[in-house]
Coordinates of C-alpha atoms in Angstrom, one line a residue:
Chain A
X1 CA -18.6 12.2 56.0
X2 CA -18.5 15.4 54.8
X3 CA -18.0 15.9 51.1
X4 CA -16.4 19.3 50.9
X5 CA -14.9 20.4 47.5
X6 CA -13.0 23.5 46.5
X7 CA -13.8 24.8 43.2
X8 CA -10.6 26.8 41.9
X9 CA -11.1 29.0 38.8
X10 CA -8.5 29.3 36.0
X11 CA -8.5 31.5 33.1
X12 CA -5.8 30.1 31.1
X13 CA -5.2 26.4 30.0
X14 CA -1.3 26.5 30.5
X15 CA -1.9 27.7 34.1
X16 CA -4.5 25.1 34.5
X17 CA -2.2 22.4 33.4
X18 CA 0.6 23.3 35.8
X19 CA -1.7 23.8 38.7
X20 CA -2.9 20.1 38.0
X21 CA 0.4 18.8 38.1
X22 CA 1.3 20.6 41.1
X23 CA -2.0 19.6 43.0
X24 CA -1.6 16.0 42.1
X25 CA 2.0 16.3 43.3
X26 CA 0.8 17.4 46.7
X27 CA -1.5 14.3 46.7
X28 CA -4.7 16.0 46.4
X29 CA -7.6 13.9 45.0
X30 CA -8.8 16.2 41.9
X31 CA -12.6 15.5 41.7
X32 CA -13.4 17.0 38.2
X33 CA -11.9 19.7 35.9
X34 CA -14.4 21.8 33.7
X35 CA -12.9 23.1 30.6
X36 CA -14.6 24.9 27.6
X37 CA -12.5 23.1 25.0
X38 CA -10.4 19.9 24.9
X39 CA -6.9 20.7 26.6
X40 CA -4.4 18.5 25.3
X41 CA -2.8 16.5 27.5
X42 CA -5.1 17.0 30.4
X43 CA -6.1 13.6 30.9
X44 CA -2.4 12.5 31.1
X45 CA -1.7 15.0 33.7
X46 CA -4.7 14.3 35.7
X47 CA -3.8 10.5 35.3
X48 CA -7.0 9.3 34.0
X49 CA -6.9 5.7 32.3
X50 CA -7.2 5.7 28.5
X51 CA -10.5 5.0 27.1
X52 CA -11.4 1.5 25.7
X53 CA -13.9 3.0 23.3
X54 CA -11.8 1.9 20.3
X55 CA -11.9 -1.6 21.5
X56 CA -15.9 -1.6 21.7
X57 CA -15.8 -0.2 18.4
X58 CA -14.0 -3.0 17.1
X59 CA -16.1 -5.4 18.6
X60 CA -19.3 -3.9 17.6
X61 CA -17.6 -3.7 14.0
X62 CA -17.3 -7.6 14.0
X63 CA -20.8 -7.9 15.4
X64 CA -22.1 -5.9 12.4
X65 CA -19.9 -8.1 9.9
X66 CA -21.4 -11.2 11.5
X67 CA -24.9 -9.9 11.1
X68 CA -24.3 -9.0 7.7
X69 CA -22.7 -12.3 6.5
X70 CA -25.6 -14.3 8.3
X71 CA -28.1 -12.2 6.7
X72 CA -26.8 -12.5 3.0
X73 CA -25.9 -16.1 3.4
X74 CA -29.7 -17.1 4.9
X75 CA -31.5 -14.8 2.4
X76 CA -29.3 -15.3 -0.8
X77 CA -27.9 -18.6 -0.6
X78 CA -30.1 -20.6 1.8
X79 CA -33.8 -19.4 2.0
X80 CA -34.3 -18.8 -1.8
X81 CA -31.2 -19.3 -4.0
X82 CA -32.8 -17.7 -7.4
X83 CA -30.9 -17.1 -10.5
X84 CA -30.9 -13.5 -10.4
X85 CA -28.9 -12.3 -13.9
X86 CA -26.6 -15.7 -13.6
X87 CA -25.0 -14.7 -10.3
X88 CA -23.8 -17.7 -8.7
X89 CA -25.7 -18.7 -5.9
X90 CA -24.5 -22.0 -5.1
X91 CA -22.4 -21.1 -2.0
X92 CA -21.7 -18.0 -0.1
X93 CA -18.1 -17.8 -1.5
X94 CA -18.9 -17.9 -5.4
X95 CA -21.4 -15.0 -4.8
X96 CA -19.2 -13.2 -2.1
X97 CA -17.9 -10.1 -4.1
X98 CA -21.6 -8.9 -4.5
X99 CA -21.9 -8.9 -0.8
X100 CA -19.0 -7.1 0.1
X101 CA -20.3 -3.5 -0.3
X102 CA -23.1 -4.6 2.3
X103 CA -20.8 -6.1 4.6
X104 CA -18.5 -3.1 4.6
X105 CA -21.2 -0.6 5.1
X106 CA -22.9 -2.9 8.1
X107 CA -19.5 -3.2 9.7
X108 CA -19.1 0.6 9.9
X109 CA -22.6 1.1 10.5
X110 CA -22.5 -0.9 13.7
X111 CA -19.2 0.2 14.7
X112 CA -20.0 3.8 14.5
X113 CA -23.3 3.6 15.8
X114 CA -23.0 1.2 18.7
X115 CA -19.8 3.0 19.7
X116 CA -21.5 6.5 19.9
X117 CA -24.3 5.1 22.0
X118 CA -21.7 3.5 24.3
X119 CA -20.0 7.0 24.4
X120 CA -23.3 8.3 25.5
X121 CA -24.1 5.8 28.0
X122 CA -20.9 6.0 29.6
X123 CA -20.5 9.9 29.8
X124 CA -24.2 9.7 30.8
X125 CA -25.5 12.0 28.1
X126 CA -28.9 12.2 26.9
X127 CA -31.5 14.9 26.1
X128 CA -33.4 16.4 28.9
X129 CA -30.4 15.6 31.2
X130 CA -29.7 18.3 33.7
X131 CA -26.7 19.9 33.1
X132 CA -23.8 19.4 35.7
X133 CA -21.8 22.4 34.9
X134 CA -20.8 24.3 38.3
X135 CA -20.3 27.6 36.8
X136 CA -21.7 28.7 33.5
X137 CA -18.5 30.5 32.5
X138 CA -16.4 27.2 32.2
X139 CA -18.5 26.7 29.0
X140 CA -16.9 30.0 27.5
X141 CA -13.5 31.0 28.8
X142 CA -12.8 29.8 32.3
X143 CA -11.4 26.6 33.7
X144 CA -12.4 25.1 36.8
X145 CA -10.7 22.5 39.0
X146 CA -12.8 20.6 41.7
X147 CA -10.6 19.3 44.4
X148 CA -11.9 17.4 47.4
X149 CA -11.2 18.8 51.0
X150 CA -9.6 16.2 53.4
X151 CA -7.8 17.7 56.5
X152 CA -6.6 21.2 56.3
X153 CA -8.9 23.4 54.2
X154 CA -6.9 26.7 54.6
X155 CA -3.7 24.9 53.5
X156 CA -5.5 23.6 50.1
X157 CA -6.8 27.1 49.3
X158 CA -3.3 28.6 49.7
X159 CA -1.9 25.9 47.5
X160 CA -4.5 26.5 44.8
X161 CA -4.1 30.1 45.1
X162 CA -0.4 29.8 44.4
X163 CA -0.8 28.0 41.4
X164 CA -2.8 30.9 39.9
X165 CA -6.5 30.4 40.8
X166 CA -8.5 33.7 40.1
X167 CA -11.3 32.5 42.2
X168 CA -11.8 30.0 45.1
X169 CA -14.9 28.9 46.2
X170 CA -15.7 26.1 49.0
X171 CA -19.1 24.2 48.3
X172 CA -20.7 21.2 49.6
X173 CA -20.8 18.2 46.8
X174 CA -24.2 17.2 46.1
Chain B
X1 CA 27.2 11.8 8.7
X2 CA 26.1 8.1 8.0
X3 CA 28.8 5.3 7.3
X4 CA 27.9 2.2 5.2
X5 CA 28.7 -0.5 7.5
X6 CA 30.8 -3.2 6.1
X7 CA 28.6 -6.1 7.0
X8 CA 25.7 -4.5 5.0
X9 CA 27.8 -3.6 2.2
X10 CA 29.0 -7.3 2.2
X11 CA 25.6 -8.4 2.6
X12 CA 24.3 -6.3 -0.6
X13 CA 27.2 -7.5 -2.7
X14 CA 26.4 -11.3 -1.6
X15 CA 22.9 -10.7 -2.3
X16 CA 23.8 -9.2 -5.9
X17 CA 26.2 -11.9 -6.6
X18 CA 24.0 -14.9 -5.6
X19 CA 21.0 -13.5 -7.2
X20 CA 22.8 -13.1 -10.5
X21 CA 24.3 -16.4 -10.3
X22 CA 20.8 -17.7 -9.7
X23 CA 19.4 -15.6 -12.6
X24 CA 22.4 -17.0 -14.7
X25 CA 21.5 -20.4 -14.0
X26 CA 17.9 -20.2 -14.7
X27 CA 18.5 -18.7 -18.1
X28 CA 20.9 -21.8 -18.9
X29 CA 18.0 -24.0 -17.7
X30 CA 15.7 -22.8 -20.2
X31 CA 14.8 -25.1 -22.9
X32 CA 16.1 -23.8 -26.4
X33 CA 14.0 -26.0 -28.5
X34 CA 10.5 -27.8 -28.2
X35 CA 12.6 -31.2 -28.1
X36 CA 14.7 -30.0 -25.0
X37 CA 11.3 -28.9 -23.2
X38 CA 9.8 -32.2 -23.9
X39 CA 13.0 -33.9 -22.5
X40 CA 12.9 -31.8 -19.6
X41 CA 9.2 -32.4 -18.8
X42 CA 9.6 -36.1 -19.0
X43 CA 12.3 -35.9 -16.5
X44 CA 10.2 -33.5 -14.2
X45 CA 7.4 -35.8 -14.4
X46 CA 9.5 -38.8 -13.5
X47 CA 10.1 -37.2 -10.1
X48 CA 6.5 -36.9 -9.6
X49 CA 5.6 -33.5 -10.1
X50 CA 4.8 -30.9 -12.9
X51 CA 1.3 -32.5 -13.7
X52 CA -0.1 -30.2 -11.4
X53 CA 0.8 -27.0 -13.6
X54 CA -0.1 -29.0 -16.9
X55 CA -2.6 -27.3 -18.7
X56 CA -4.6 -30.4 -19.3
X57 CA -5.8 -30.4 -16.0
X58 CA -8.5 -27.9 -16.4
X59 CA -12.0 -28.8 -16.5
X60 CA -14.1 -28.9 -19.3
X61 CA -16.3 -26.2 -18.1
X62 CA -13.4 -23.6 -18.3
X63 CA -12.6 -25.0 -21.6
X64 CA -15.9 -24.3 -22.9
X65 CA -16.1 -20.9 -21.6
X66 CA -12.9 -19.7 -23.1
X67 CA -14.2 -21.1 -26.3
X68 CA -17.4 -19.4 -26.1
X69 CA -15.9 -16.1 -25.3
X70 CA -13.5 -16.5 -28.4
X71 CA -16.2 -17.4 -30.7
X72 CA -18.4 -14.5 -29.4
X73 CA -16.3 -11.7 -29.3
X74 CA -13.5 -12.2 -32.2
X75 CA -16.0 -14.1 -34.5
X76 CA -14.1 -15.5 -37.5
X77 CA -11.3 -13.1 -37.5
X78 CA -8.1 -14.7 -37.6
X79 CA -6.6 -14.0 -34.0
X80 CA -3.6 -14.5 -32.2
X81 CA -3.5 -16.7 -29.2
X82 CA -4.3 -14.9 -25.9
X83 CA -1.4 -16.2 -23.8
X84 CA -1.6 -19.2 -21.8
X85 CA -4.8 -20.4 -23.2
X86 CA -3.4 -22.5 -25.8
X87 CA -4.9 -25.7 -24.6
X88 CA -8.2 -24.1 -24.1
X89 CA -8.2 -22.8 -27.7
X90 CA -6.8 -26.1 -29.1
X91 CA -10.4 -27.4 -28.6
X92 CA -11.8 -24.4 -30.2
X93 CA -13.7 -25.5 -33.1
X94 CA -13.3 -22.3 -35.3
X95 CA -9.1 -22.4 -34.9
X96 CA -7.3 -25.5 -35.4
X97 CA -4.0 -25.3 -33.4
X98 CA -1.7 -27.9 -34.3
X99 CA 0.2 -29.8 -31.8
X100 CA 3.4 -28.1 -33.0
X101 CA 1.7 -24.5 -32.4
X102 CA 0.9 -25.4 -28.8
X103 CA 4.3 -26.6 -28.1
X104 CA 6.0 -23.7 -29.6
X105 CA 3.5 -21.5 -27.4
X106 CA 4.6 -23.5 -24.4
X107 CA 8.3 -23.3 -25.0
X108 CA 7.8 -19.3 -25.5
X109 CA 6.3 -19.1 -22.0
X110 CA 9.2 -21.3 -20.4
X111 CA 11.7 -19.0 -22.3
X112 CA 9.9 -16.1 -20.7
X113 CA 10.2 -17.2 -17.3
X114 CA 13.8 -15.8 -16.3
X115 CA 13.0 -12.7 -18.2
X116 CA 9.8 -12.1 -16.7
X117 CA 11.1 -12.9 -13.1
X118 CA 13.9 -10.4 -13.6
X119 CA 11.4 -7.9 -15.1
X120 CA 9.1 -8.3 -11.9
X121 CA 11.7 -7.8 -9.6
X122 CA 13.2 -5.0 -11.6
X123 CA 9.7 -3.4 -11.5
X124 CA 9.1 -4.1 -7.9
X125 CA 12.4 -2.4 -6.9
X126 CA 11.8 0.8 -9.2
X127 CA 8.3 1.0 -8.1
X128 CA 9.3 1.4 -4.4
X129 CA 11.7 4.2 -5.4
X130 CA 9.0 5.9 -7.3
X131 CA 6.5 5.5 -4.5
X132 CA 8.9 7.1 -2.0
X133 CA 9.5 10.1 -4.4
X134 CA 5.6 10.6 -4.4
X135 CA 5.4 10.3 -0.7
X136 CA 8.4 12.6 -0.2
X137 CA 6.9 15.2 -2.7
X138 CA 3.7 15.0 -1.1
X139 CA 5.3 15.7 2.2
X140 CA 7.0 18.8 0.4
X141 CA 3.6 20.2 -0.9
X142 CA 1.9 19.8 2.1
X143 CA 4.7 21.3 4.1
X144 CA 4.3 18.3 6.9
X145 CA 5.8 19.2 9.9
X146 CA 6.4 15.6 11.2
X147 CA 8.4 14.1 8.3
X148 CA 11.4 16.5 7.6
X149 CA 13.8 14.3 9.9
X150 CA 13.1 11.5 7.3
X151 CA 13.5 13.5 4.2
X152 CA 17.1 12.2 3.8
X153 CA 16.1 8.7 4.3
X154 CA 13.3 9.3 1.5
X155 CA 15.8 11.1 -0.7
X156 CA 18.1 8.1 -0.1
X157 CA 15.4 5.7 -1.5
X158 CA 14.4 7.9 -4.3
X159 CA 18.1 7.8 -5.5
X160 CA 17.4 4.2 -6.7
X161 CA 14.9 5.5 -9.6
X162 CA 18.0 6.2 -11.6
X163 CA 19.3 2.7 -11.7
X164 CA 15.8 1.4 -11.5
X165 CA 14.1 3.0 -14.6
X166 CA 17.5 2.5 -16.5
X167 CA 17.3 -1.2 -16.0
X168 CA 13.6 -1.3 -17.2
X169 CA 14.3 0.5 -20.1
X170 CA 17.2 -1.9 -20.9
X171 CA 14.7 -4.8 -20.2
X172 CA 12.5 -3.1 -22.6
X173 CA 14.9 -2.4 -25.3
X174 CA 16.0 -6.1 -24.8
X175 CA 12.6 -7.5 -25.5
X176 CA 12.3 -5.6 -28.8
X177 CA 11.6 -8.3 -31.4
X178 CA 14.4 -7.3 -33.6
X179 CA 16.6 -9.0 -31.0
X180 CA 14.6 -12.1 -30.7
X181 CA 15.6 -12.5 -27.3
X182 CA 12.1 -13.3 -25.8
X183 CA 8.5 -12.8 -25.7
X184 CA 7.7 -10.8 -22.9
X185 CA 5.5 -8.1 -24.6
X186 CA 3.4 -10.0 -26.9
X187 CA 2.1 -7.1 -28.7
X188 CA 5.6 -6.3 -30.0
X189 CA 5.2 -9.3 -32.4
X190 CA 5.4 -7.8 -35.9
X191 CA 3.2 -10.8 -37.3
X192 CA 0.3 -9.6 -35.3
X193 CA 0.0 -6.2 -37.2
X194 CA 1.0 -7.7 -40.5
X195 CA -2.3 -7.8 -42.5
X196 CA -0.8 -10.0 -45.0
X197 CA -0.2 -12.6 -42.3
X198 CA -3.6 -14.5 -42.4
X199 CA -2.7 -16.9 -39.7
X200 CA -1.5 -14.5 -37.0
X201 CA -2.9 -11.1 -38.0
X202 CA -4.6 -9.5 -34.9
X203 CA -7.0 -6.5 -35.5
X204 CA -7.2 -5.6 -32.1
X205 CA -3.6 -5.3 -31.6
X206 CA -3.2 -3.7 -35.1
X207 CA -6.0 -1.1 -33.9
X208 CA -3.9 -0.2 -30.8
X209 CA -0.4 0.1 -32.8
X210 CA -0.9 3.8 -32.8
X211 CA 0.0 3.6 -29.0
X212 CA 1.5 0.1 -28.7
X213 CA 4.5 0.5 -31.0
X214 CA 8.2 -0.3 -30.0
X215 CA 9.4 3.3 -30.9
X216 CA 6.6 5.3 -29.0
X217 CA 7.0 2.9 -26.3
X218 CA 10.5 3.6 -25.9
X219 CA 10.2 7.1 -26.1
X220 CA 7.4 7.3 -23.5
X221 CA 9.7 5.2 -21.4
X222 CA 12.2 7.6 -21.6
X223 CA 10.1 10.9 -20.7
X224 CA 8.8 9.2 -17.7
X225 CA 12.0 8.2 -16.5
X226 CA 13.5 11.4 -17.1
X227 CA 10.7 13.2 -15.0
X228 CA 11.3 11.3 -12.2
X229 CA 15.1 11.1 -12.5
X230 CA 15.0 14.9 -12.7
X231 CA 12.9 15.1 -9.8
X232 CA 15.1 13.1 -7.4
X233 CA 18.2 14.7 -8.6
X234 CA 16.9 18.4 -8.3
X235 CA 14.9 17.9 -4.8
X236 CA 18.0 16.2 -3.5
X237 CA 20.2 19.0 -4.7
X238 CA 18.1 21.7 -3.1
X239 CA 17.5 19.9 0.0
X240 CA 21.2 19.6 0.7
X241 CA 21.8 23.2 -0.3
X242 CA 19.3 24.2 2.3
X243 CA 21.7 22.7 4.8
X244 CA 24.2 25.5 4.4
X245 CA 22.0 28.5 3.1
X246 CA 21.3 31.5 4.8
X247 CA 17.8 31.8 3.5
X248 CA 15.2 29.6 2.6
X249 CA 15.0 29.9 -1.0
X250 CA 15.9 26.4 -1.8
X251 CA 13.2 25.3 0.3
X252 CA 10.7 27.2 -1.6
X253 CA 12.1 25.9 -4.7
X254 CA 11.9 22.4 -3.5
X255 CA 8.3 23.3 -2.6
X256 CA 7.4 24.3 -6.0
X257 CA 9.2 22.0 -7.7
X258 CA 7.2 19.0 -5.5
X259 CA 3.8 20.7 -6.7
X260 CA 5.1 20.5 -10.3
X261 CA 6.3 16.9 -9.9
X262 CA 3.3 15.6 -8.3
X263 CA 1.2 16.6 -11.6
X264 CA 3.7 15.2 -13.9
X265 CA 3.8 12.2 -11.8
X266 CA 0.0 11.6 -11.8
X267 CA 0.0 11.5 -15.5
X268 CA 3.5 9.6 -16.2
X269 CA 2.9 7.0 -13.3
X270 CA -0.7 6.4 -15.0
X271 CA 0.6 6.0 -18.5
X272 CA 3.6 4.0 -17.2
X273 CA 1.3 1.5 -15.8
X274 CA -0.6 1.1 -19.1
X275 CA 2.7 0.7 -20.9
X276 CA 5.1 -1.3 -18.4
X277 CA 2.3 -3.3 -16.8
X278 CA -1.0 -3.4 -18.6
X279 CA 0.5 -3.9 -22.1
X280 CA 1.5 -7.2 -21.1
X281 CA -2.3 -8.0 -21.4
X282 CA -2.7 -6.3 -24.6
X283 CA -6.2 -7.2 -25.3
X284 CA -7.3 -6.1 -21.8
X285 CA -8.1 -2.9 -20.5
X286 CA -9.0 -1.3 -17.1
X287 CA -9.6 2.3 -16.4
X288 CA -8.2 2.2 -12.5
X289 CA -5.3 0.4 -13.5
X290 CA -2.9 3.3 -12.9
X291 CA -4.2 4.3 -9.5
X292 CA -4.2 0.6 -8.6
X293 CA -0.4 0.5 -9.4
X294 CA 0.0 3.8 -7.8
X295 CA -1.4 2.5 -4.5
X296 CA 0.8 -0.6 -4.9
X297 CA 4.1 1.5 -5.0
X298 CA 2.7 3.9 -2.5
X299 CA 2.6 1.2 0.3
X300 CA 5.7 -0.4 -0.7
X301 CA 7.7 2.9 -0.8
X302 CA 6.4 4.0 2.7
X303 CA 6.9 0.5 4.1
X304 CA 10.7 0.7 3.0
X305 CA 10.9 4.2 4.5
X306 CA 9.7 2.7 8.0
X307 CA 12.0 -0.4 7.7
X308 CA 15.0 1.7 6.9
X309 CA 14.2 4.2 9.4
X310 CA 14.0 1.6 12.1
X311 CA 17.2 0.0 10.8
X312 CA 19.1 3.6 11.0
X313 CA 17.5 4.4 14.3
X314 CA 18.6 0.8 15.6
X315 CA 22.2 1.5 14.6
X316 CA 22.2 5.2 16.7
X317 CA 21.6 7.4 13.7
X318 CA 18.6 9.6 13.3
X319 CA 18.6 11.0 17.2
X320 CA 15.6 12.6 17.0
X321 CA 13.3 10.1 15.2
X322 CA 11.0 9.0 17.9
X323 CA 8.3 6.2 18.0
X324 CA 5.5 9.1 17.2
X325 CA 7.3 9.4 13.7
X326 CA 7.0 5.5 13.1
X327 CA 3.5 5.6 14.5
X328 CA 2.6 8.0 11.6
X329 CA 4.6 5.8 9.3
X330 CA 2.8 2.7 10.2
X331 CA -0.5 4.9 10.0
X332 CA 0.1 5.2 6.6
X333 CA 1.2 1.6 6.1
X334 CA -2.3 0.7 7.4
X335 CA -4.4 3.3 5.5
X336 CA -2.7 2.7 2.2
X337 CA -2.9 -0.9 2.4
X338 CA -6.6 -0.6 2.8
X339 CA -6.5 2.0 0.0
X340 CA -4.8 -0.5 -2.3
X341 CA -7.3 -3.2 -1.3
X342 CA -10.3 -1.0 -2.2
X343 CA -9.0 -0.3 -5.7
X344 CA -8.0 -3.9 -6.1
X345 CA -11.5 -4.8 -5.1
X346 CA -13.3 -2.2 -7.3
X347 CA -11.4 -3.3 -10.2
X348 CA -12.3 -7.0 -9.6
X349 CA -15.7 -6.7 -8.4
X350 CA -17.0 -4.6 -11.4
X351 CA -15.1 -6.9 -13.9
X352 CA -16.8 -9.9 -12.1
X353 CA -20.1 -8.6 -11.9
X354 CA -20.7 -7.6 -15.1
X355 CA -18.7 -10.7 -16.3
X356 CA -18.0 -8.9 -20.1
X357 CA -16.0 -11.8 -21.6
X358 CA -13.3 -9.5 -23.2
X359 CA -12.8 -8.1 -19.6
X360 CA -13.0 -11.1 -17.4
X361 CA -10.6 -13.3 -19.0
X362 CA -7.9 -11.4 -17.4
X363 CA -9.3 -12.5 -13.7
X364 CA -10.1 -16.0 -15.0
X365 CA -6.6 -16.8 -16.1
X366 CA -5.3 -15.4 -12.5
X367 CA -8.0 -17.3 -10.6
X368 CA -7.5 -20.5 -12.6
X369 CA -3.8 -20.6 -12.6
X370 CA -2.9 -18.4 -9.9
X371 CA -5.3 -19.2 -7.3
X372 CA -2.8 -19.1 -4.1
X373 CA -0.7 -16.0 -5.2
X374 CA -4.0 -14.3 -6.1
X375 CA -6.0 -14.6 -3.2
X376 CA -3.2 -15.2 -0.9
X377 CA -2.1 -11.6 -1.8
X378 CA -5.2 -10.4 -0.3
X379 CA -4.1 -11.8 3.0
X380 CA -0.7 -10.5 2.6
X381 CA -1.6 -7.0 1.9
X382 CA -5.1 -6.6 3.4
X383 CA -5.7 -8.9 6.5
X384 CA -2.6 -9.1 8.1
X385 CA -1.8 -5.3 8.1
X386 CA -5.5 -4.5 8.8
X387 CA -5.5 -6.9 12.1
X388 CA -2.0 -6.2 13.5
X389 CA -1.7 -2.3 12.4
X390 CA -5.2 -1.2 13.7
X391 CA -3.7 -1.2 17.5
X392 CA -2.4 2.3 18.2
X393 CA 0.3 0.6 20.5
X394 CA 1.5 -1.7 18.1
X395 CA 2.3 1.0 15.6
X396 CA 5.0 2.2 18.0
X397 CA 6.5 -1.1 18.5
X398 CA 9.6 -1.9 16.0
X399 CA 9.3 -5.5 15.7
X400 CA 5.8 -5.3 14.9
X401 CA 6.2 -2.7 12.0
X402 CA 9.2 -4.7 10.9
X403 CA 7.2 -8.0 10.6
X404 CA 4.0 -6.3 9.1
X405 CA 6.7 -4.3 6.7
X406 CA 8.0 -7.6 5.4
X407 CA 4.5 -9.1 4.9
X408 CA 3.3 -6.0 3.1
X409 CA 6.2 -6.0 0.7
X410 CA 6.2 -9.6 0.0
X411 CA 2.6 -9.1 -0.7
X412 CA 3.2 -6.3 -3.1
X413 CA 5.6 -8.3 -4.9
X414 CA 3.1 -11.0 -5.4
X415 CA 1.0 -8.2 -6.6
X416 CA 3.1 -7.3 -9.3
X417 CA 4.0 -11.0 -10.0
X418 CA 0.2 -11.6 -10.3
X419 CA -0.1 -8.6 -12.8
X420 CA 3.1 -9.6 -15.0
X421 CA 3.3 -13.7 -14.9
X422 CA -0.1 -14.5 -16.2
X423 CA 0.4 -13.1 -19.5
X424 CA 4.1 -14.0 -20.2
X425 CA 4.5 -17.2 -18.6
X426 CA 0.7 -18.4 -17.9
X427 CA 0.4 -21.6 -16.2
X428 CA 4.2 -22.3 -16.3
X429 CA 4.9 -19.8 -13.0
X430 CA 6.7 -20.8 -10.0
X431 CA 8.5 -19.0 -7.3
X432 CA 11.9 -20.7 -8.0
X433 CA 15.2 -20.3 -9.0
X434 CA 14.7 -17.2 -11.3
X435 CA 12.5 -15.4 -9.1
X436 CA 14.1 -15.5 -5.8
X437 CA 17.4 -15.0 -7.5
X438 CA 16.1 -11.8 -9.5
X439 CA 14.7 -10.6 -6.2
X440 CA 18.1 -11.2 -4.6
X441 CA 19.7 -9.4 -7.4
X442 CA 17.7 -6.2 -7.3
X443 CA 17.6 -6.1 -3.4
X444 CA 21.4 -6.2 -3.3
X445 CA 21.5 -3.5 -5.7
X446 CA 18.8 -1.5 -4.1
X447 CA 20.7 -1.6 -0.7
X448 CA 23.8 -0.7 -2.3
X449 CA 22.6 2.2 -4.1
X450 CA 20.2 3.5 -1.2
X451 CA 22.8 3.3 1.5
X452 CA 25.5 4.8 -0.6
X453 CA 23.5 7.7 -1.0
X454 CA 22.7 8.0 2.4
X455 CA 26.5 8.3 3.4
X456 CA 26.8 11.6 1.0
X457 CA 24.8 13.9 3.1
X458 CA 23.8 14.5 6.7
X459 CA 20.9 12.3 7.9
X460 CA 19.2 15.4 9.2
X461 CA 18.0 18.3 7.1
X462 CA 19.6 20.9 9.0
X463 CA 18.1 24.3 7.9
X464 CA 14.8 22.9 6.9
X465 CA 12.0 25.5 8.5
X466 CA 10.0 22.7 9.8
X467 CA 12.9 20.6 11.3
X468 CA 12.5 21.8 14.9
X469 CA 8.8 21.0 14.7
X470 CA 9.8 17.5 13.4
X471 CA 12.4 16.9 16.1
X472 CA 9.6 17.6 19.0
X473 CA 7.0 15.8 17.0
X474 CA 4.7 13.8 19.3
X475 CA 1.6 12.1 18.9

């Protein structure tokens, strides 16, 4: 199966938004959109599913809290319950206020870092990764929409030109 | 224009009347003499409860703790009884308290009960109006683009500051020792600063009498109230004038007024919290107390804005308010709930950690005698809003906000309860006739004043420069 795509270049984000809506209306599949900055509402116009990153962060936070509680409980209460300056180390609850700063920080630490790592994994970002940018201008002031070709190529080209594309290029998707 | 629905008005009046009757009954049920008190207690014990609140149930450890503290910090100087600790001090070797003294103290606490209940509820509703005024001034000074649609709601709630502060001032005047009506503010007792009174003279109270004396107290109360009332009236006036003006001069005046008010508010609110709340425990002090009280009033105020907005929206007023506005309010409820907890914990943990006797008694009395309200408040004010308002979708659902709002408001009522009651009624507390009655009484008054004010101007601030942005606000 051929995997031809059309890359249409735009120079304005409003035009791009209108084009995305139009192309979706005509039932063409938008492979990808490259923009130099976040375009508000683009994900909705493209029909992308909402992110679940916040949910993972919540769970990571719970893990961090559990780690902190287990650690403090084991070290301070179970393993060696010393009397340090009269702090009550008889039970976790009695000494809890002293542990709260650590519990809080660990929760935030786990939630933040693991969420960031999840983000990197899910968006396949790492050092030395080869850039996937089809045109370097899309990091500066151009917007690029990639539409997969099924059937009539000329008709799709005409449609994209109609939406205000400034350049159109047909390539093989690698 | 909003019309006050008859059902709501009826509800407000009924709430006020029922509350007033309940409070009156609780005043009548208060024992007048020690003999009456003992008779009532005997009757109570016969019913099988009452013993749980008895001071006798405290274990020996705590008693020893209190005795040590007293002996250490105040040495041999004659010293008045720190409220609610009568029974402990009775075992104190250095201070022989007769049974009659203990009974008298016990009676004072019981007689304080309805007064304290009214004071807590009065302060709670005043605090809501004050929190809303602060929020409103911040929205004005920050030139927020999302909130102008809600300005009239905030102005309506802010109008309660007038009756609210007047009632507080009246309660303060009624507490003056010259009237002999109650013992709410213990430091007002003239015997405490009377050097010739060997039995009751209290050096610590005397040392603070430069700040804590009835004249200055009343003058300060009037100054704070004036600042808040003047702001609520002026900002409302400029806001309504702006509706029919040709330029933005009223808007600009309101902007400057808000900036000035915020400065004055921070000062007056802080001092108000020392006077109207912290002075109940006049031997105790805390530096972040003003901010702590502020966080409590701020989150309650924002919650009430959200609840009234939802109510008005459901009645078909507030055409342009959408779920994004509610989302923003809910975010504030969420964030300020956490901010409140941060301050609560900062205050608690620092005192718990260092455990300095003259500071820690504040929390010892609360943890011993108010275990459930003291820690239950954390569940209501932190854990519940934290978990339920964390979800972005939930913050757009009316019923979630209403439930979270009611829980937060009850939690902050308990917060004020925990601040006032231990020093005024000690272990004699309950959430009974007087407390519920006082809440109903002020709830009725609050609804009546707020919704009457809402009928007096269009619910949308027409010519506000940001109103278009607010109408199209979308998050």
